[in-house]
Each structure stands twice: as structure tokens, then as C-alpha cells.
Coordinates of C-alpha atoms and ligand atoms in Angstrom, one line a residue:
M15 CA -10.4 -19.5 16.5
Y16 CA -13.2 -19.3 14.0
W17 CA -14.6 -16.5 11.8
D18 CA -18.0 -18.0 11.3
P19 CA -18.2 -21.0 13.8
R20 CA -21.7 -22.0 12.8
A21 CA -20.7 -22.4 9.1
E22 CA -17.2 -23.7 9.7
K23 CA -18.2 -26.4 12.2
M24 CA -21.5 -27.3 10.5
P25 CA -22.3 -31.0 10.7
Q26 CA -21.3 -32.7 7.4
K27 CA -24.8 -33.9 6.8
D28 CA -26.0 -30.3 6.8
L29 CA -23.2 -29.2 4.5
Q30 CA -24.3 -31.9 2.1
D31 CA -27.9 -30.7 2.2
I32 CA -26.7 -27.2 1.3
Q33 CA -24.7 -28.6 -1.5
E34 CA -27.6 -30.7 -2.9
R35 CA -29.9 -27.6 -2.8
K36 CA -27.3 -25.2 -4.2
L37 CA -26.2 -27.5 -7.0
R38 CA -29.8 -27.8 -8.3
A39 CA -30.2 -24.0 -8.2
L40 CA -26.9 -23.5 -9.9
V41 CA -27.8 -25.8 -12.8
H42 CA -31.0 -23.9 -13.4
H43 CA -29.3 -20.5 -13.1
A44 CA -26.5 -21.5 -15.5
Y45 CA -29.0 -23.0 -18.1
E46 CA -31.3 -20.0 -17.9
Y47 CA -28.7 -17.2 -18.0
S48 CA -25.3 -18.4 -19.3
P49 CA -25.3 -18.7 -23.1
F50 CA -22.3 -21.0 -22.8
Y51 CA -24.0 -23.5 -20.4
R52 CA -27.3 -23.4 -22.3
R53 CA -25.5 -24.3 -25.5
K54 CA -23.4 -27.0 -23.8
F55 CA -26.5 -28.6 -22.1
K56 CA -28.3 -28.7 -25.4
E57 CA -25.4 -30.3 -27.2
M58 CA -25.4 -33.0 -24.5
G59 CA -29.2 -33.4 -24.5
L60 CA -29.1 -32.5 -20.8
N61 CA -32.1 -31.0 -19.1
P62 CA -31.5 -29.0 -15.9
W63 CA -34.3 -31.1 -14.2
D64 CA -32.1 -34.3 -14.8
I65 CA -29.9 -33.0 -12.0
T66 CA -31.6 -33.9 -8.8
G67 CA -28.6 -33.9 -6.5
L68 CA -24.9 -34.6 -5.9
K69 CA -25.2 -38.2 -7.2
D70 CA -25.9 -36.6 -10.7
L71 CA -22.7 -34.6 -10.7
P72 CA -20.9 -36.9 -13.1
K73 CA -23.7 -36.2 -15.7
L74 CA -22.6 -32.6 -15.9
P75 CA -20.1 -31.3 -18.4
F76 CA -16.6 -30.2 -17.4
T77 CA -15.6 -26.6 -17.9
K78 CA -12.0 -25.9 -19.1
K79 CA -9.7 -22.9 -19.5
Q80 CA -10.2 -23.1 -23.3
D81 CA -14.0 -22.5 -22.8
L82 CA -13.2 -19.2 -21.0
R83 CA -10.8 -18.2 -23.9
D84 CA -13.4 -19.2 -26.6
N85 CA -16.1 -17.2 -24.9
Y86 CA -13.9 -14.1 -24.2
P87 CA -14.9 -11.7 -22.9
F88 CA -18.5 -12.0 -21.7
G89 CA -19.8 -15.4 -23.1
M90 CA -19.5 -17.2 -19.7
F91 CA -21.4 -14.5 -17.8
A92 CA -24.8 -15.3 -16.3
V93 CA -25.8 -11.8 -15.3
P94 CA -26.1 -8.5 -17.2
I95 CA -23.0 -6.3 -17.1
S96 CA -24.8 -3.7 -15.0
Q97 CA -24.7 -6.2 -12.1
I98 CA -21.0 -6.7 -12.3
V99 CA -19.0 -4.6 -9.9
R100 CA -15.5 -5.8 -10.7
F101 CA -13.4 -7.5 -13.3
H102 CA -10.1 -9.4 -12.8
A103 CA -8.1 -10.8 -15.7
S104 CA -5.2 -13.1 -16.2
S105 CA -2.3 -12.1 -18.4
G106 CA -3.0 -14.8 -21.0
T107 CA 0.5 -15.8 -21.9
T108 CA -0.7 -18.1 -24.6
G109 CA -3.3 -16.0 -26.3
K110 CA -6.4 -14.2 -25.2
P111 CA -6.6 -13.3 -21.6
T112 CA -9.3 -14.8 -19.4
V113 CA -11.7 -12.4 -17.7
V114 CA -13.6 -13.0 -14.5
G115 CA -16.6 -10.8 -13.4
Y116 CA -18.0 -10.5 -9.9
T117 CA -21.4 -9.3 -8.7
A118 CA -21.5 -7.5 -5.3
N119 CA -22.6 -10.9 -3.7
D120 CA -19.7 -12.7 -5.4
I121 CA -17.3 -10.3 -3.8
E122 CA -19.1 -10.8 -0.5
V123 CA -18.7 -14.6 -0.7
W124 CA -15.0 -14.2 -1.6
V125 CA -14.3 -11.8 1.3
E126 CA -16.2 -14.0 3.8
S127 CA -14.4 -17.1 2.5
M128 CA -11.0 -15.4 3.0
C129 CA -12.0 -14.1 6.4
R130 CA -12.6 -17.7 7.5
S131 CA -9.3 -18.7 5.9
L132 CA -7.2 -16.0 7.4
T133 CA -8.8 -16.5 10.8
A134 CA -8.0 -20.2 10.5
C135 CA -4.3 -19.3 10.1
G136 CA -4.5 -17.1 13.2
V137 CA -4.8 -13.6 11.7
T138 CA -6.6 -11.3 14.2
R139 CA -7.4 -7.6 14.4
D140 CA -4.1 -7.1 16.3
D141 CA -2.1 -8.0 13.3
I142 CA -0.4 -5.7 10.8
M143 CA -0.6 -7.4 7.5
Q144 CA 1.8 -6.6 4.7
I145 CA 0.2 -7.6 1.4
S146 CA 3.0 -8.1 -1.1
Y147 CA 0.9 -9.9 -3.7
G148 CA 0.3 -7.7 -6.8
Y149 CA -2.6 -5.4 -6.6
G150 CA -4.6 -4.9 -9.9
L151 CA -5.9 -7.3 -12.4
F152 CA -4.2 -10.2 -10.5
T153 CA -6.5 -11.3 -7.7
G154 CA -3.8 -11.8 -5.0
G155 CA -3.6 -8.3 -3.6
L156 CA -7.2 -7.3 -3.4
G157 CA -8.3 -10.9 -2.5
F158 CA -6.3 -10.6 0.8
H159 CA -7.0 -6.9 1.3
Y160 CA -10.7 -6.8 1.9
A161 CA -10.7 -9.8 4.2
A162 CA -7.8 -8.5 6.3
E163 CA -9.6 -5.2 6.7
R164 CA -12.9 -6.9 7.6
I165 CA -11.1 -8.9 10.3
G166 CA -9.9 -5.6 11.5
A167 CA -6.2 -6.2 10.9
T168 CA -4.1 -3.2 9.8
V169 CA -3.3 -3.5 6.1
L170 CA 0.0 -2.5 4.6
P171 CA -0.8 -2.7 0.9
T172 CA 2.8 -2.7 -0.5
S173 CA 1.9 -4.8 -3.6
A174 CA 4.7 -6.8 -5.1
G175 CA 8.2 -5.3 -5.9
N176 CA 10.3 -2.6 -4.6
T177 CA 12.0 -5.0 -2.2
Q178 CA 14.1 -2.6 -0.3
R179 CA 11.1 -0.5 0.7
Q180 CA 9.2 -3.7 1.6
I181 CA 11.8 -4.6 4.1
E182 CA 12.1 -1.0 5.6
L183 CA 8.3 -0.9 5.9
M184 CA 8.2 -4.3 7.4
R185 CA 10.7 -3.3 10.1
D186 CA 9.4 0.2 10.7
L187 CA 5.7 -0.4 10.7
H188 CA 6.0 -3.7 12.6
S189 CA 4.3 -6.0 10.1
T190 CA 3.3 -9.2 11.9
V191 CA 1.9 -11.1 8.9
I192 CA 3.0 -11.2 5.2
A193 CA 1.2 -12.5 2.2
C194 CA 3.2 -13.1 -1.0
T195 CA 4.5 -15.9 -3.2
P196 CA 6.9 -18.3 -1.5
S197 CA 9.6 -17.4 -4.0
Y198 CA 9.2 -13.7 -3.2
M199 CA 9.5 -14.5 0.5
L200 CA 12.8 -16.2 -0.1
Y201 CA 14.0 -13.3 -2.1
L202 CA 12.9 -10.8 0.6
A203 CA 14.8 -12.9 3.3
E204 CA 17.9 -12.9 1.1
Y205 CA 17.7 -9.2 0.4
A206 CA 17.1 -8.4 4.1
S207 CA 20.1 -10.4 5.2
K208 CA 22.4 -8.7 2.6
A209 CA 21.2 -5.4 4.0
G210 CA 22.2 -6.6 7.5
I211 CA 18.6 -7.1 8.6
S212 CA 17.5 -10.3 10.2
I213 CA 13.7 -10.9 9.7
A214 CA 13.8 -13.1 12.8
D215 CA 15.5 -10.6 15.1
D216 CA 14.9 -7.2 13.7
T217 CA 11.2 -7.4 12.6
K218 CA 8.0 -8.4 14.3
L219 CA 7.0 -10.8 11.5
R220 CA 5.4 -14.0 12.9
M221 CA 3.5 -15.5 10.0
G222 CA 3.4 -15.7 6.2
I223 CA 0.6 -16.9 4.0
F224 CA 2.2 -18.1 0.8
G225 CA 0.7 -19.4 -2.5
A226 CA -0.2 -18.6 -6.1
E227 CA 2.6 -21.0 -7.2
P228 CA 3.7 -24.5 -6.4
W229 CA 6.0 -24.9 -3.4
S230 CA 7.2 -27.9 -1.4
E231 CA 7.3 -28.9 2.3
E232 CA 11.1 -28.5 2.1
T233 CA 10.7 -24.9 1.0
R234 CA 8.4 -24.3 3.9
K235 CA 11.1 -25.5 6.2
R236 CA 13.7 -23.3 4.6
I237 CA 11.5 -20.2 4.8
E238 CA 10.7 -20.9 8.5
E239 CA 14.4 -21.5 9.3
K240 CA 15.6 -18.3 7.6
T241 CA 12.9 -16.0 9.0
G242 CA 11.6 -17.6 12.2
I243 CA 8.0 -17.2 11.0
T244 CA 5.3 -19.8 10.6
A245 CA 4.4 -20.4 6.9
Y246 CA 0.9 -21.3 5.7
D247 CA -0.2 -22.4 2.3
V248 CA -3.0 -20.5 0.4
Y249 CA -4.6 -21.8 -2.7
G250 CA -7.1 -20.3 -5.2
T251 CA -7.5 -19.5 -8.8
S252 CA -8.9 -16.3 -10.5
E253 CA -11.7 -18.3 -12.1
L254 CA -13.0 -19.4 -8.7
S255 CA -12.5 -15.8 -7.4
G256 CA -8.8 -15.5 -6.4
P257 CA -7.0 -16.6 -3.2
L258 CA -9.6 -18.6 -1.2
F259 CA -8.4 -21.5 0.9
T260 CA -5.6 -21.8 3.5
E261 CA -4.4 -24.3 6.0
C262 CA -5.6 -24.0 9.6
Q263 CA -3.1 -24.1 12.4
E264 CA -3.0 -27.9 12.2
R265 CA -1.4 -27.6 8.8
Q266 CA -2.9 -30.9 7.6
G267 CA -4.3 -29.6 4.3
L268 CA -6.3 -26.6 3.1
H269 CA -9.9 -26.2 4.1
I270 CA -12.3 -25.9 1.1
W271 CA -15.5 -24.0 2.2
A272 CA -17.9 -26.6 1.0
D273 CA -21.0 -24.4 1.4
H274 CA -19.7 -22.3 -1.5
F275 CA -17.4 -24.7 -3.4
L276 CA -18.1 -28.4 -4.3
I277 CA -14.9 -30.3 -5.0
E278 CA -14.2 -33.6 -6.7
I279 CA -10.9 -35.3 -7.6
I280 CA -10.8 -36.9 -11.0
D281 CA -8.4 -38.9 -13.1
P282 CA -7.2 -36.3 -15.6
E283 CA -7.0 -38.9 -18.3
T284 CA -10.4 -40.6 -18.0
G285 CA -12.4 -37.8 -16.2
E286 CA -13.7 -40.4 -13.7
Q287 CA -13.8 -39.5 -10.0
V288 CA -10.9 -41.3 -8.1
G289 CA -11.4 -43.2 -4.9
E290 CA -11.0 -41.6 -1.4
G291 CA -7.5 -40.6 -0.6
E292 CA -6.3 -41.0 -4.2
K293 CA -4.3 -38.4 -6.2
G294 CA -5.9 -36.6 -9.1
E295 CA -7.0 -33.4 -10.7
L296 CA -9.0 -30.9 -8.5
V297 CA -12.4 -30.1 -10.1
V298 CA -14.5 -27.4 -8.5
T299 CA -18.1 -26.4 -8.9
T300 CA -19.0 -23.0 -7.6
L301 CA -22.2 -23.1 -5.6
S302 CA -22.7 -19.4 -4.8
K303 CA -21.1 -17.5 -7.7
E304 CA -23.6 -15.4 -9.7
A305 CA -21.7 -13.6 -12.4
M306 CA -19.6 -16.4 -13.7
P307 CA -20.8 -19.7 -12.2
L308 CA -18.6 -22.6 -13.1
I309 CA -19.7 -26.2 -13.3
R310 CA -17.0 -28.9 -12.8
W311 CA -14.2 -26.4 -13.4
R312 CA -11.0 -28.3 -14.2
T313 CA -8.3 -26.6 -12.3
G314 CA -5.4 -28.6 -13.8
D315 CA -4.0 -28.9 -10.2
I316 CA -3.1 -32.3 -8.8
T317 CA -3.9 -33.0 -5.2
I318 CA -5.5 -35.4 -2.8
M319 CA -8.9 -34.8 -0.9
E320 CA -9.2 -35.5 2.8
T321 CA -12.8 -35.6 4.1
E322 CA -12.2 -36.5 7.7
K323 CA -13.0 -33.9 10.3
C324 CA -9.9 -31.9 11.1
A325 CA -8.5 -31.6 14.6
C326 CA -9.3 -27.9 14.5
G327 CA -13.0 -28.7 14.6
R328 CA -13.8 -27.6 11.1
T329 CA -15.9 -30.1 9.2
H330 CA -15.2 -28.9 5.6
P331 CA -13.1 -31.1 3.4
R332 CA -9.4 -30.4 2.8
I333 CA -7.0 -30.7 -0.1
L334 CA -3.4 -31.5 0.5
R335 CA -0.7 -29.3 -0.8
I336 CA -0.9 -29.0 -4.7
L337 CA 1.5 -31.6 -6.0
G338 CA 1.9 -30.1 -9.5
R339 CA -0.2 -29.3 -12.6
A340 CA -1.1 -31.7 -15.2
D341 CA 0.1 -29.2 -17.9
D342 CA 3.3 -28.3 -16.0
M343 CA 4.7 -31.7 -16.6
I344 CA 7.7 -31.7 -18.8
I345 CA 8.6 -34.7 -20.9
V346 CA 12.3 -35.3 -21.0
R347 CA 13.4 -38.2 -23.3
G348 CA 9.9 -39.6 -22.9
V349 CA 9.9 -39.5 -19.1
N350 CA 7.3 -37.4 -17.3
V351 CA 8.9 -34.9 -14.9
F352 CA 7.2 -32.5 -12.6
P353 CA 9.1 -29.4 -11.6
S354 CA 7.8 -29.9 -8.0
Q355 CA 9.7 -33.2 -7.9
I356 CA 12.9 -31.4 -8.8
E357 CA 12.3 -28.8 -6.1
H358 CA 11.6 -31.5 -3.6
V359 CA 15.0 -33.2 -4.3
L360 CA 17.0 -29.9 -4.4
M361 CA 15.6 -28.5 -1.1
Q362 CA 16.7 -31.6 0.8
I363 CA 20.3 -31.0 -0.1
P364 CA 21.7 -28.5 2.5
E365 CA 24.4 -27.1 0.2
V366 CA 21.8 -26.1 -2.4
G367 CA 20.4 -22.5 -2.1
E368 CA 16.7 -21.7 -2.6
H369 CA 16.9 -20.5 -6.2
Y370 CA 17.0 -22.8 -9.2
M371 CA 16.2 -23.0 -12.9
I372 CA 15.4 -25.9 -15.2
I373 CA 16.5 -25.5 -18.8
L374 CA 15.5 -27.8 -21.6
D375 CA 17.4 -28.1 -24.9
R376 CA 17.5 -30.4 -27.8
A377 CA 20.8 -31.8 -28.9
E378 CA 21.7 -32.1 -32.6
N379 CA 21.1 -35.9 -32.4
G380 CA 17.5 -35.1 -31.3
L381 CA 18.0 -36.0 -27.6
D382 CA 16.5 -33.8 -24.9
I383 CA 19.0 -32.3 -22.4
M384 CA 17.7 -31.1 -19.1
T385 CA 20.0 -28.7 -17.2
V386 CA 19.2 -27.9 -13.6
Q387 CA 21.0 -24.7 -12.5
V388 CA 21.3 -24.3 -8.7
E389 CA 23.0 -21.8 -6.5
L390 CA 25.2 -22.8 -3.6
S391 CA 23.8 -21.8 -0.3
E392 CA 25.7 -19.0 1.4
K393 CA 26.9 -21.3 4.1
A394 CA 28.2 -23.9 1.7
F395 CA 30.1 -21.4 -0.4
T396 CA 33.3 -22.8 -1.9
D397 CA 35.3 -22.0 -5.0
K398 CA 37.2 -25.3 -4.8
V399 CA 36.5 -26.9 -8.2
S400 CA 36.8 -30.5 -6.9
D401 CA 34.1 -29.7 -4.2
I402 CA 31.8 -28.2 -6.8
L403 CA 32.2 -31.1 -9.2
E404 CA 31.5 -33.6 -6.4
L405 CA 28.4 -31.7 -5.4
E406 CA 27.1 -31.5 -9.0
K407 CA 27.6 -35.2 -9.3
R408 CA 25.7 -35.9 -6.0
I409 CA 22.8 -33.7 -6.9
A410 CA 22.6 -35.4 -10.3
E411 CA 22.5 -38.8 -8.6
H412 CA 19.7 -37.7 -6.3
L413 CA 17.7 -36.3 -9.2
K414 CA 18.3 -39.5 -11.3
A415 CA 17.0 -41.7 -8.4
V416 CA 13.8 -39.7 -8.1
L417 CA 13.1 -38.7 -11.7
N418 CA 14.5 -41.7 -13.5
V419 CA 16.1 -39.3 -16.0
T420 CA 19.6 -37.9 -16.2
A421 CA 19.9 -34.1 -15.6
K422 CA 23.0 -32.0 -16.1
V423 CA 23.6 -30.1 -12.9
E424 CA 25.3 -26.7 -13.0
I425 CA 26.2 -25.0 -9.8
V426 CA 26.3 -21.2 -10.0
N427 CA 27.4 -18.5 -7.5
P428 CA 24.9 -17.3 -4.9
G429 CA 22.8 -14.4 -6.2
T430 CA 23.2 -15.1 -9.9
L431 CA 20.0 -16.8 -10.9
Q432 CA 16.8 -14.8 -11.6
R433 CA 14.6 -13.7 -8.7
F434 CA 10.9 -13.3 -8.9
E435 CA 8.5 -10.7 -7.3
G436 CA 5.3 -12.6 -8.3
K437 CA 4.9 -16.1 -9.6
A438 CA 8.2 -17.7 -10.3
K439 CA 8.9 -19.1 -13.8
R440 CA 11.6 -21.6 -13.4
V441 CA 11.3 -23.7 -16.5
I442 CA 12.8 -22.5 -19.8
D443 CA 12.0 -24.8 -22.6
R444 CA 14.2 -23.9 -25.6
R445 CA 13.1 -27.1 -27.5
K446 CA 10.1 -25.4 -29.0
I447 CA 12.1 -22.5 -30.5
Ligands
DLL6 O1 -2.8 -17.4 -8.2 C1 -4.8 -16.8 -7.0 C2 -4.0 -16.7 -5.7 C3 -3.5 -15.5 -5.4 C4 -3.8 -17.8 -5.0 C5 -2.7 -15.4 -4.2 C6 -3.0 -17.7 -3.8 C7 -2.5 -16.5 -3.4 P1 -4.3 -17.5 -10.8 O2 -3.3 -16.5 -11.2 O3 -5.5 -17.7 -11.6 O4 -4.8 -17.3 -9.3 O5 -3.4 -18.9 -10.7 C8 -4.0 -20.1 -10.3 O6 -1.9 -20.9 -9.5 O7 -4.4 -23.2 -10.7 C9 -2.3 -23.2 -9.4 O8 -1.7 -23.9 -10.5 C10 -1.4 -22.1 -8.9 N1 -1.5 -22.0 -7.4 C11 -2.2 -21.1 -6.7 N2 -2.0 -21.3 -5.4 C12 -1.2 -22.4 -5.3 C13 -0.6 -23.1 -4.2 C14 -4.0 -17.2 -8.2 N3 -0.8 -22.8 -2.9 C15 -3.0 -21.2 -10.3 N4 0.2 -24.2 -4.5 C16 -3.6 -22.5 -9.8 C17 0.4 -24.5 -5.8 C18 -0.9 -22.8 -6.6 N5 -0.1 -23.9 -6.8

């Protein structure tokens, strides 16, 4: 099932022609109208006419999060404010927030991209879609909202939070699709089960579209087992518009709409493009955005690109599930550890519940201590100390084998670790304090 079959199944050669043409136009537009890019090009001695096509991409500068912060609020914009119809903004945990502006056409491209994506997951006008991503400055809620409405689905705009009400509405209004963070879905399932409601048996939910934070294949399995739904991955970032790309029903990667977004995978250290099928940082150039065009935007997200035509018939390239973020990496006693590796290990152990926290401390002798707190799964519940000690030891061994670093494992009772309604924050680094 396609939303825009002509665009989604376009021969790769035609897609490439569009990219060549749009890239040239973008470079001129950015140089002409964005104070930031004009300055940057001049500093590099780069003339927009130097860019004749895709082969010249590596000549172009990267754009980083810091550039958005330094040019807060309007320095990245390439249209007058009168043409901007909406702002979104990120909370800016480490300083100034970052602001994104959209022209009417930018919103149109975003909505159309999401219509393609939701249709690729199998959302139709017969669905009742509960949108439990936050509505507001965060792009999740509104990003899903307009596309779901355009498809003709019935939207239930619950936003995030108020978990009891979410479950009542899900059951009473017969939601068939939910969109929220994977961590919130796990919390919803747990809450429902405590209230005596089985999502599988007592609701009509059949599908969930989960993203905005890293999650693993094992977590997908757990969500599906607990709820009986099919779980799809959705990726996007506010700088690129918001939620944009999902898996299709093949679930072999997320389709990137290449007529609007040009992707590269680079080595985060050297900035060089990596070879086909190699892991690296996702870099995106926006080909259709007017208000805030981005040239070689460094997402910070690590993934692998797949260019072969998908079995679903779509010709656009795919990225595999995000493997982590370059800046999420924690260094424990000199060893690089990605929280996603920890999740991967934990979710393979049946006695471990879905919620965990990673706490980093520094001992008096200067050594780092990593504590991984996990809950026992409901089924595995025991208060026999010897069982708990044995399990802690087993988890620590698994972690050591994968991470190559020793972690202290603490098992806590089900329901005692923090739950999240939006993006989960599972790492507490007390070493900086
Ligand atoms: O999280 C946009 C979004 C909303 C995506 C709803 C999906 C669903 P930001 O708040 O700007 O935008 O955060 C973007 O979140 O760079 C990734 O690190 C992370 N992220 C988003 N989706 C995924 C995913 C929205 N499926 C940042 N897997 C990105 C892993 C994800 N990480």
C-alpha cells in the first residue's frame, strides 16, 4: 500500500536526477538568503557555482547543533519571518534552546512525508490513531497529527501523560494504532495490566509506531509479546522537521524519502563518507526545506545505509535502526560504552524487566563505577536472596562479555525505577558533579 506510488516507486536514476537538481538549487538558496551559510561559504572560499551535483557534496560544509545554538534564534533562517507559519523548539538541556521554523510549504513536505511513512506501516482511513507523543513545542504530537488526519484516520490526540486516561480512552474509543515513545508504551502496558486490562484482549490496538529515543530489537519483541501489537520504528529530528521516516511492513530499515532528504553516512572522527553497508554517523541535507535549509546536517546518530530496493517496492534508501549516538557514549574506565549495548544485553535475559537505569559514580580512588539497576520481571519475582545474588552475578557476566567493562548490577523490586512519559533518560552521570 502506497500513499504516493509514483514518488515512492520512482526509478533510482530519476530520484538521483531530482537530487542533483535540488542540491544545486539548495546551495544557491542558502547562499543567497541564509546569513549563516553565506558567511560559511565565504570563509571556505566556496562559490555556489562550484557545486554542480552530488559528486561535489563532500566540498560542502557540515552543519552542527552548535551552529543552531550560536545563531539562535533566527540566524539560520533563509526566509523573512512573515513567511514562517510555525515554530518548534527543543528544550535545550545544555543551554540555549534550538528553534526550527517552517514555511507553509515546509509543513506540506513534512505532512506528505509522514503520510507516505504511516501508509508504509499500514495506517489507513479505517484506523483510530491515538497520538501519545507530546503536543506543543516538541514535534512528535503535531508531526503525526496532520498526516494521520490527511490519511483520513480518526485522530485521538491524547498527548503524553495521564496514563490511566490513555488506557481508558484506548479501550473505550477502540484505538487501533498508537504513536508514542517505546518506553512509554512499556509503561502503558504495565499500567494497564495492573489495572486488570490486557491490551491484547481488551483493546483493539493492532499497531504501534515508536521512536524519538533509542530502542532495541529485543525491546520490540517485548512490546509485541506484552501487547499483541506490531511495533514499527519511526525516526526524525526537529531540525529536519520532526518525525519523518518509518519502517515499511518488511521491517528491514526505515525508508528515507530521497526526493526531499539526501543522506550520507560518515565516519564521525574523520568526516569522510564510509563505504556501502558500513556503520557511521547519519548526515542529512534537506532538499525541499525553505525556512531553515540544512546542508550536511550532522545528526549525531549512528546507523547503516541500505540502498538496495526494498521488497515492498519502494526505491528510496533505508537506514537501519539507530544504533546509538556518538555523544551518548559513556566512557567507563577508558572503555567506550553505548547505553544501547546495555539495553541489548538486559532485554535478552528473561528474568529482567523492561525498566533499567545506568548510574555512574567516581570512587575515592578515582576509578569509575558503573551501576546498572534493573527490575525483576513480574514472572520472575522472587525474594530469595540467593536467587537474586545469582541473577545479579549472571547479568554482570553478560554485560562484561559484551562491554568489556565490569558493571555492578543491582536488582530492585518491580515498579520501583522511574517511568517516563516522553523520552526516557536512563543514564545518571554523577561523576561531573
Ligand atoms: O524526537 C522527533 C521524533 C518525534 C521522532 C517522534 C520520532 C517520533 P528531537 O527531539 O529533535 O526530535 O530528537 C531527535 O532523537 O537525533 C535521535 O538521537 C533520537 N531519535 C529519534 N527517533 C529515534 C529512533 C524527535 N527511532 C533525536 N531511534 C535523534 C533512536 C531516535 N533514536
